[in-house]
GROMACS .gro file of C-alpha atoms in nm:
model
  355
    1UNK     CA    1   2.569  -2.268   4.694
    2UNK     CA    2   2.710  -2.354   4.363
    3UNK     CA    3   2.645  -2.060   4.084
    4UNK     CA    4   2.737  -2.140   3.748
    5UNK     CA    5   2.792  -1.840   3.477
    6UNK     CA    6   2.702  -1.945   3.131
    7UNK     CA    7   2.786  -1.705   2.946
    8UNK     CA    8   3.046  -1.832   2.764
    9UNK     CA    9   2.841  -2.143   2.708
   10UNK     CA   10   2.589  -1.963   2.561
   11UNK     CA   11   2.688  -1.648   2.426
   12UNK     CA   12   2.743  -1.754   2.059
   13UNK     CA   13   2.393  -1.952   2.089
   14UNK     CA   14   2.164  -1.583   2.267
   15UNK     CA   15   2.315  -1.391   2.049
   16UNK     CA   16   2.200  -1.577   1.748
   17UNK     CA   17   1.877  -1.600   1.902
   18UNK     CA   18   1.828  -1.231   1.928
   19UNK     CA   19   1.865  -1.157   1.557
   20UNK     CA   20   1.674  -1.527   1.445
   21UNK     CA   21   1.348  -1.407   1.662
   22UNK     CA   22   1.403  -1.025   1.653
   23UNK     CA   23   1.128  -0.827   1.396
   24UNK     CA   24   1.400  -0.546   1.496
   25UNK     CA   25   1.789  -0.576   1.621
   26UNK     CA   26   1.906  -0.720   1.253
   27UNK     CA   27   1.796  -0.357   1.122
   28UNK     CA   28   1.995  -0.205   1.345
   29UNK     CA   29   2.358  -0.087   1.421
   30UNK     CA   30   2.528  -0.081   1.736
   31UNK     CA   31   2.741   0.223   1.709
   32UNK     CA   32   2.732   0.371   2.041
   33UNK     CA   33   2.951   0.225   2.276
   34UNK     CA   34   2.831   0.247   2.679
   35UNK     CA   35   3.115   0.028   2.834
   36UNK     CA   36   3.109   0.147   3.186
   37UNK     CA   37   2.854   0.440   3.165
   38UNK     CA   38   2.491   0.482   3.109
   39UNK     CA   39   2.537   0.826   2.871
   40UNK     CA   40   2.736   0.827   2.592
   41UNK     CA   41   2.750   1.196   2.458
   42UNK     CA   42   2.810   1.221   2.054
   43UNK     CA   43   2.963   1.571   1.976
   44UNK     CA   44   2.789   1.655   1.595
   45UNK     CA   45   2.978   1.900   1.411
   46UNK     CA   46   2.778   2.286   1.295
   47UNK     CA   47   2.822   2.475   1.014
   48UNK     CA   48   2.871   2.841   0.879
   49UNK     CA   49   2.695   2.995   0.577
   50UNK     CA   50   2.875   3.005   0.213
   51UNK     CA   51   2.952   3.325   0.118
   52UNK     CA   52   3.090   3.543  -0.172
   53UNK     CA   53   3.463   3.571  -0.136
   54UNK     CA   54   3.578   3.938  -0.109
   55UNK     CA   55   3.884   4.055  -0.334
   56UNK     CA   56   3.847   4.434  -0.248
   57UNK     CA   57   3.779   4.364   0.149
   58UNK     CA   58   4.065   4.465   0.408
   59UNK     CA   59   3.995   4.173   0.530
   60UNK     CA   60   3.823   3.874   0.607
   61UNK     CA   61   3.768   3.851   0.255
   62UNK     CA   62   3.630   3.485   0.315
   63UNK     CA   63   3.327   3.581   0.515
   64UNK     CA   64   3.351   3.720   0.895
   65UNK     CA   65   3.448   3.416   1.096
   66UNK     CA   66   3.214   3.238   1.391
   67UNK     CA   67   3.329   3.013   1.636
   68UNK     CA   68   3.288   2.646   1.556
   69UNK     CA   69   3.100   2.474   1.851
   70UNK     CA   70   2.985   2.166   1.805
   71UNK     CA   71   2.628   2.021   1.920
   72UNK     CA   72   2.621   1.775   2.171
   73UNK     CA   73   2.334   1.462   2.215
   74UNK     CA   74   2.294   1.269   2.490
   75UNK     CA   75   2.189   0.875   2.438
   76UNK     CA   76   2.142   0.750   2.827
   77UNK     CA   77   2.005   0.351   2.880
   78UNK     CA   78   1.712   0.334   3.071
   79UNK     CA   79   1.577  -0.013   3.012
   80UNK     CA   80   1.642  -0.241   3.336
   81UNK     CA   81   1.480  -0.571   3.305
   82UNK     CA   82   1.564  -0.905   3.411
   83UNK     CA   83   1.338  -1.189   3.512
   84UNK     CA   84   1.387  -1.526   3.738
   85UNK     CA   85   1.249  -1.903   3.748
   86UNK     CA   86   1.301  -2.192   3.920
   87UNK     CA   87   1.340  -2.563   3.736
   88UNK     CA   88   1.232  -2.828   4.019
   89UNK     CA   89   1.434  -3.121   3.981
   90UNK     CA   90   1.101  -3.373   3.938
   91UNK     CA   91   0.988  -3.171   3.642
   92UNK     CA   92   1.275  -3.216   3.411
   93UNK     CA   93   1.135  -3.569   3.348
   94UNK     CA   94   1.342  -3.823   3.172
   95UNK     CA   95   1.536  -3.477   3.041
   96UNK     CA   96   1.891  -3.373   3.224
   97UNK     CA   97   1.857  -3.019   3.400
   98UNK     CA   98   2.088  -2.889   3.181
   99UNK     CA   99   1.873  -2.967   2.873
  100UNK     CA  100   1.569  -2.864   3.043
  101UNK     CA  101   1.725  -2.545   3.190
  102UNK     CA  102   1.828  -2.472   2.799
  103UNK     CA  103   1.450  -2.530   2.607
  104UNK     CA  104   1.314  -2.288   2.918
  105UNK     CA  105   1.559  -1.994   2.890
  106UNK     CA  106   1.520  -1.985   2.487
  107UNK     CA  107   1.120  -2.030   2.514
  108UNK     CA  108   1.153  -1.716   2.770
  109UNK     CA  109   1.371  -1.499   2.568
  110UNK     CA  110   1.174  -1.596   2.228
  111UNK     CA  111   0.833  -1.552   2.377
  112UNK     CA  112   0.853  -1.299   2.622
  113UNK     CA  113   1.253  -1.086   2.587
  114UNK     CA  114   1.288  -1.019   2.279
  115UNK     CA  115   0.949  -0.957   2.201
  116UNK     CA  116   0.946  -0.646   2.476
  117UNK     CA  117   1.303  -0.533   2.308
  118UNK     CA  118   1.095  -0.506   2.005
  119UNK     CA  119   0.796  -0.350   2.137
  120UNK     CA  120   1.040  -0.096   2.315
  121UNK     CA  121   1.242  -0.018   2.009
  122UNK     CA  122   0.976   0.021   1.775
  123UNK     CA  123   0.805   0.323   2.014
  124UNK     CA  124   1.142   0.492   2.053
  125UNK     CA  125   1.197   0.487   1.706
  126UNK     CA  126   0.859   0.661   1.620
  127UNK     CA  127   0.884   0.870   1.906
  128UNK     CA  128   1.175   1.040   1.789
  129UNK     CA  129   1.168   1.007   1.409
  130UNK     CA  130   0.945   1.239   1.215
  131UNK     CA  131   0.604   1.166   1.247
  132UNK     CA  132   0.334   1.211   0.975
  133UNK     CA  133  -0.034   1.123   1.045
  134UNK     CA  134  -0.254   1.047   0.754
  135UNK     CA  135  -0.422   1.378   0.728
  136UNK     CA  136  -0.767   1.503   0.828
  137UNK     CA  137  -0.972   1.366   0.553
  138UNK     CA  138  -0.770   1.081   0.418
  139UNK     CA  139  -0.854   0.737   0.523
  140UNK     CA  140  -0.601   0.457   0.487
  141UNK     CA  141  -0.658   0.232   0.203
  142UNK     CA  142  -0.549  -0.017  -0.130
  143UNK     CA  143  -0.621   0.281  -0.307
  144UNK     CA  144  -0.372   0.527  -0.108
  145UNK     CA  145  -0.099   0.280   0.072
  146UNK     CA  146   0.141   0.298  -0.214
  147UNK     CA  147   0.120   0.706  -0.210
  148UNK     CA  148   0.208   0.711   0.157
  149UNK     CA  149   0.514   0.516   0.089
  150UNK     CA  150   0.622   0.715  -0.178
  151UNK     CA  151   0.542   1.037   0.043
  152UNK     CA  152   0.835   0.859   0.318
  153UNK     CA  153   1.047   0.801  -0.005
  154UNK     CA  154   1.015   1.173  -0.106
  155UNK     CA  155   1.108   1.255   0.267
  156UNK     CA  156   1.434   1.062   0.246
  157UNK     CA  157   1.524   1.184  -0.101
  158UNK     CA  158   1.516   1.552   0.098
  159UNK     CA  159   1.693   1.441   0.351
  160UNK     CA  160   1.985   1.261   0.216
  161UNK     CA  161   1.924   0.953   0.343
  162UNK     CA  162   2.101   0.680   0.135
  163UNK     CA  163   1.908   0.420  -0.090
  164UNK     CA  164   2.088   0.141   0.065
  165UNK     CA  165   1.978  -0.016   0.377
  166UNK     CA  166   1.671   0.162   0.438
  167UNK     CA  167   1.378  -0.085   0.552
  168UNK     CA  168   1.028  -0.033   0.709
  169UNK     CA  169   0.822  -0.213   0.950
  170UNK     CA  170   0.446  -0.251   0.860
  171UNK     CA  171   0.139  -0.369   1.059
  172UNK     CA  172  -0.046  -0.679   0.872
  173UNK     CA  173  -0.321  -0.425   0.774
  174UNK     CA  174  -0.104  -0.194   0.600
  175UNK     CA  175   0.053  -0.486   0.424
  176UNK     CA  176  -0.266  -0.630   0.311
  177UNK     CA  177  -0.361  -0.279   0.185
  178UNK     CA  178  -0.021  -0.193  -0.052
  179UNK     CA  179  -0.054  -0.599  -0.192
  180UNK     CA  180  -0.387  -0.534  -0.305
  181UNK     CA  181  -0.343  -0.178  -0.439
  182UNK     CA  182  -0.407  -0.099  -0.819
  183UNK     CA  183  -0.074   0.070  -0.869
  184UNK     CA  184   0.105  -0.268  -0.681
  185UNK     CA  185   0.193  -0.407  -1.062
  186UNK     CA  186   0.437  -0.119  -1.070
  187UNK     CA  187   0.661  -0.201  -0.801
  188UNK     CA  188   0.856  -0.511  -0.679
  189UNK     CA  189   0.636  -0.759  -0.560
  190UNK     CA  190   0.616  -0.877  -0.224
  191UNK     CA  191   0.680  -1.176  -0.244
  192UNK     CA  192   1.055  -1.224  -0.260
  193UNK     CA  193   1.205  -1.475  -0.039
  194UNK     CA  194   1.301  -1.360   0.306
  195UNK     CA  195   1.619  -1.272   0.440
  196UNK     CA  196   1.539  -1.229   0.774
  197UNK     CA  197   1.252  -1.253   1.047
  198UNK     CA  198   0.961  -1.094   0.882
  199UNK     CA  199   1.138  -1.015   0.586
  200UNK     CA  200   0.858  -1.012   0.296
  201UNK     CA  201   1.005  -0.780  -0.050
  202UNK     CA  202   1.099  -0.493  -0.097
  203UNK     CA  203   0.904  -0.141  -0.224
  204UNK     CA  204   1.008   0.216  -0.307
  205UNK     CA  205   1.313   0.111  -0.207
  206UNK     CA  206   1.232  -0.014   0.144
  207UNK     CA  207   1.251  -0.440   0.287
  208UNK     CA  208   0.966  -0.441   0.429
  209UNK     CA  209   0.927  -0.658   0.753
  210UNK     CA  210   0.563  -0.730   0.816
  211UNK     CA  211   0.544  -0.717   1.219
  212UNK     CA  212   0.258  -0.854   1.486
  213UNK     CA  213   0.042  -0.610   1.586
  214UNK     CA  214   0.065  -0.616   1.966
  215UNK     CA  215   0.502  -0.507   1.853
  216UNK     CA  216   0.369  -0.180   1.681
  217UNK     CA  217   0.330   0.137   1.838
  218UNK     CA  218  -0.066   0.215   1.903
  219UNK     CA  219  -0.176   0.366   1.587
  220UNK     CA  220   0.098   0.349   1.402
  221UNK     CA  221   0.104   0.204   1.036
  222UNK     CA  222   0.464   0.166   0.956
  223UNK     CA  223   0.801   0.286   1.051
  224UNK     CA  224   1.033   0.359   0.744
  225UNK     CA  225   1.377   0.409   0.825
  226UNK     CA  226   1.796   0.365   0.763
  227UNK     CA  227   1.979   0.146   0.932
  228UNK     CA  228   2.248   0.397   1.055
  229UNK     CA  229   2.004   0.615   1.217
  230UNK     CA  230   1.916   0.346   1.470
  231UNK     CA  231   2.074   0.191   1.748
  232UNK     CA  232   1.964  -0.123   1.974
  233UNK     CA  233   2.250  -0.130   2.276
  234UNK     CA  234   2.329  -0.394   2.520
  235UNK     CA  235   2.532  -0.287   2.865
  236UNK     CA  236   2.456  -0.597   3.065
  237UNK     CA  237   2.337  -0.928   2.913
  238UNK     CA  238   2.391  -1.151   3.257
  239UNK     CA  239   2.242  -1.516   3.286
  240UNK     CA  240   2.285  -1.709   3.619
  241UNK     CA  241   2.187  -2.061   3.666
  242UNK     CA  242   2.241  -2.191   4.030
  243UNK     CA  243   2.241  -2.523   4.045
  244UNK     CA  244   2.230  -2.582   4.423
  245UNK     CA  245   1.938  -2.318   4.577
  246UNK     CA  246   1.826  -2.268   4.907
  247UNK     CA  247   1.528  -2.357   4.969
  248UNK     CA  248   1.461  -2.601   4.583
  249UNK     CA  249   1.546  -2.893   4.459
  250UNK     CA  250   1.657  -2.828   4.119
  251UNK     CA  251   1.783  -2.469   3.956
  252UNK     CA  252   1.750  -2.136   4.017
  253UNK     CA  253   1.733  -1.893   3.661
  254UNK     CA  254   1.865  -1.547   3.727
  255UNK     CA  255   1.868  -1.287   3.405
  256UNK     CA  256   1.972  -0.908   3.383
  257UNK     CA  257   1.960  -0.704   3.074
  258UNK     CA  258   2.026  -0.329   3.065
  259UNK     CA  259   1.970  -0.200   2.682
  260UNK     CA  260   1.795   0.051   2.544
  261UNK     CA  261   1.713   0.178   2.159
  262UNK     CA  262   1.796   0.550   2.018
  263UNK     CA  263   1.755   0.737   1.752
  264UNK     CA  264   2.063   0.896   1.627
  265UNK     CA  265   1.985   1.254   1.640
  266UNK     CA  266   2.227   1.368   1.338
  267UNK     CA  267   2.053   1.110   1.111
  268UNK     CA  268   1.698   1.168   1.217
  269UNK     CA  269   1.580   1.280   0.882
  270UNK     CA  270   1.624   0.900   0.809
  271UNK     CA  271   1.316   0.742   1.079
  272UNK     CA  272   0.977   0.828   0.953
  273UNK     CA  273   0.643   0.693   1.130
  274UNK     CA  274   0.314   0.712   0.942
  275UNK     CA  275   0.051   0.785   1.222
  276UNK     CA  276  -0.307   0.749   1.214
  277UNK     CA  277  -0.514   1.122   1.247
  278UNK     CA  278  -0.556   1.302   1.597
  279UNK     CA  279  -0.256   1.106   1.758
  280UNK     CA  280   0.008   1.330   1.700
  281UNK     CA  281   0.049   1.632   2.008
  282UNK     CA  282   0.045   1.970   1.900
  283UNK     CA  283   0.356   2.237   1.984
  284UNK     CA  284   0.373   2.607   1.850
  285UNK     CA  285   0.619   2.874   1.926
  286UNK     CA  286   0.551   3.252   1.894
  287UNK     CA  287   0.781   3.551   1.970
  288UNK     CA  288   0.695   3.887   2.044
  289UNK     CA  289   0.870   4.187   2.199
  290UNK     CA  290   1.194   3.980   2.237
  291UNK     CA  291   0.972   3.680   2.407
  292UNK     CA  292   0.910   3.347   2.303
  293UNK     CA  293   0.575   3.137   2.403
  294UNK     CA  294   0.572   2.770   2.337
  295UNK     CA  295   0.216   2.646   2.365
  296UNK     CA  296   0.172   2.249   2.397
  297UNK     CA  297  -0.134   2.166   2.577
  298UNK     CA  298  -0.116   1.770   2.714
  299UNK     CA  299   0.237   1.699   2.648
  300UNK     CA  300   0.417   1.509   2.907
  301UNK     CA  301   0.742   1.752   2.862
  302UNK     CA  302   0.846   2.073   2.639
  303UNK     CA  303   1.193   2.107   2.525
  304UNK     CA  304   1.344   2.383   2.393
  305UNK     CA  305   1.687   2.539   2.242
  306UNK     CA  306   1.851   2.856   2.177
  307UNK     CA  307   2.145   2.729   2.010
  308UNK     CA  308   1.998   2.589   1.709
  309UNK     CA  309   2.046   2.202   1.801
  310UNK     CA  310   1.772   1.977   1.802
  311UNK     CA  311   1.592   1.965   2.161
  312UNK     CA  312   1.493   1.564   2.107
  313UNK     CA  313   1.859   1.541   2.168
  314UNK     CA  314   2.024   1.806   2.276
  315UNK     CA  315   2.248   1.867   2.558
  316UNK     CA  316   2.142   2.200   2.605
  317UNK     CA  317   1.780   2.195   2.589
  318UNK     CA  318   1.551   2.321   2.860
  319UNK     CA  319   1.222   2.238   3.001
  320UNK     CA  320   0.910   2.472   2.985
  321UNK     CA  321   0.594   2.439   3.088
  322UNK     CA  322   0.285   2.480   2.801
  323UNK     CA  323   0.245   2.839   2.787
  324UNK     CA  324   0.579   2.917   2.931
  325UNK     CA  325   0.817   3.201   2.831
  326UNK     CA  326   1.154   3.244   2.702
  327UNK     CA  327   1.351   3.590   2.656
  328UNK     CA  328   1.519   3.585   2.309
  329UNK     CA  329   1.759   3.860   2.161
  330UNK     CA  330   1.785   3.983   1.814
  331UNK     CA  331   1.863   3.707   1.520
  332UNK     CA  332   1.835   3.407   1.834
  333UNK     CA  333   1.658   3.143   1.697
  334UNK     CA  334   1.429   2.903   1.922
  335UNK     CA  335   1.331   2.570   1.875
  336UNK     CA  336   1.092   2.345   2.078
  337UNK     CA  337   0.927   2.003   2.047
  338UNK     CA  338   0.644   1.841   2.267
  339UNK     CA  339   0.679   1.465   2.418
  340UNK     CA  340   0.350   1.350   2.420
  341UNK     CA  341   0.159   1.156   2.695
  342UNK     CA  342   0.067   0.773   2.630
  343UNK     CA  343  -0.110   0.723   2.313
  344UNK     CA  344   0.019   0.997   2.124
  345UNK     CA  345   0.311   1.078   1.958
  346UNK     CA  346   0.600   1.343   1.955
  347UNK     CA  347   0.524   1.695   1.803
  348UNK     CA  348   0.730   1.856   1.477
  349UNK     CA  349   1.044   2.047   1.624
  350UNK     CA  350   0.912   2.397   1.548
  351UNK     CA  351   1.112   2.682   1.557
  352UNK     CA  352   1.071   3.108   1.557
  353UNK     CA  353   1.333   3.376   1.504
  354UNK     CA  354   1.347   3.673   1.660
  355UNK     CA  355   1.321   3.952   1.435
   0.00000   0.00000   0.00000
């Protein structure tokens, strides 16, 4: 049974592929590094307060001191996919196997790979960016589309997220709505050449790439976000073609891909989702006689910390149970957020102090 590996034959040419039909991967960076392991834990450094320094203290006339521990987040790959075909001998025509084996795997990974990569990364990213729904009266229009972009501008001005590289992907609607808009004179139009797939101009200082509707999240308008906050990470890219199968006269296609897509928890403040109203879940914590209650009724899973790290990524966090309780000291600080079930999206991280 003869097995032949091409993946030095075809590296160079996939990996082209992947950013030529990708709506996502050339917005992305690749800095976590999952050689060998499916976790990769990213150690983010905390802070103290700033202080008045003390010239008549006995000492510690720079502030009392606190131990520095740093916040760990977890990134782990999920996404196991892979997909097989057979090429009968008679149906490659006039056409060598090797040519026919070549049109089929790029029609696969164009038509049906990449776009579920997309599809994936897209939902991650709003999942675990901040997420903003329109607002209880508002409806989405030419008359309001350039306001919500500038609200995601404000929202990365307050965040520090730099100017450069920051890019947003937008439903057909939405784009329809900010190029007819009154105020649309005042910005750059959108009709710049593109760079890459999708690629149509750039506003408020995001590229915007204009992206099919069945890649979008369900009610989701547009993703705005940096390119540093997001990752798209291959473990295993593995194609197989056996040329000699049992049982076929021709060749046997065998693919593997193990990837996944993250937000980078330290740079969250740079992925923002505009949402339509009544999709986003609901989380609320209260304490009371040293006792915190986190309330999220629906969601698929409650997180929570005590340490003041984020519980989207947090090695630390907990699970609790809507309406479940938490003992808290005094000062301790609890935060929570709420995963929602399919077709909604992921709560504000809300927070209490005991006091």
């Amino acid at each position: 049974m003869a097995v032949l590996n091409l993946a030095d034959k075809f590296a160079g040419r996939m990996e082209k592929q992947w950013y030529k039909d990708s709506f996502v991967r050339p917005h992305t960076n690749g800095s976590l590094e999952f050689d060998g392991v499916d976790t990769v834990k990213v150690y983010v450094p905390t802070t103290v307060p700033l202080v008045d320094y003390d010239r008549t203290a006995k000492a510690n006339r720079y502030g009392d001191p606190s131990e520095i521990v740093p916040n760990v987040h977890l990134y782990k790959m999920q996404q196991d996919k892979s997909y097989t075909g057979v090429i009968d001998l008679g149906n490659a025509r006039s056409r060598t196997i090797g040519a026919a084996t070549g049109e089929w795997v790029k029609n696969q990974n164009a038509r049906v790979v990449i776009p579920e990569a997309d599809r994936y990364a897209l939902r991650r990213f709003a999942q675990f960016g901040k997420v903003v729904e329109l607002g209880g009266s508002v409806t989405l229009g030419t008359d309001n589309a350039l306001a919500q972009i500038e609200s995601a501008r404000r929202a990365f001005v307050n965040g520090r997220v730099p100017v450069d590289s920051r890019v947003a992907w937008a439903t057909s609607e939405f784009i329809g709505y900010l190029a007819e808009s009154k105020q649309f004179t005042e910005v750059d139009k959108l009709v710049e050449r593109a760079v890459v797939k999708g690629e149509i101009g750039v506003c408020k200082t995001f590229r915007f790439i204009e992206v099919p509707e069945d890649l979008m999240p369900a009610g989701c308008h547009f993703i705005a976000a940096h390119k540093s906050a997001l990752v798209q990470a291959d473990k295993i890219t593995e194609l197989k073609i056996n040329t000699s199968p049992q049982g076929y006269s021709g060749t046997l296609i065998e693919a593997r891909s193990l990837y996944d897509a993250f937000v980078i928890g330290s740079l969250a403040e740079g992925v923002y989702a505009l949402v339509q109203n009544g999709v986003k879940q609901a989380c609320d914590v209260k304490i009371s006689a040293h006792t915190a209650t986190v309330t999220a009724a629906g969601a698929s899973e409650i997180y929570y910390t005590l340490d003041g790290s984020d519980p989207r990524f947090s090695r630390s966090r907990a699970i609790i149970a809507s309406g479940g309780t938490v003992p808290t000291t005094a000062g301790q600080t609890i935060r929570a957020v709420a995963f929602a079930a399919d077709g909604k999206y992921t709560s504000d991280v809300v927070s209490a102090t005991d006091k």
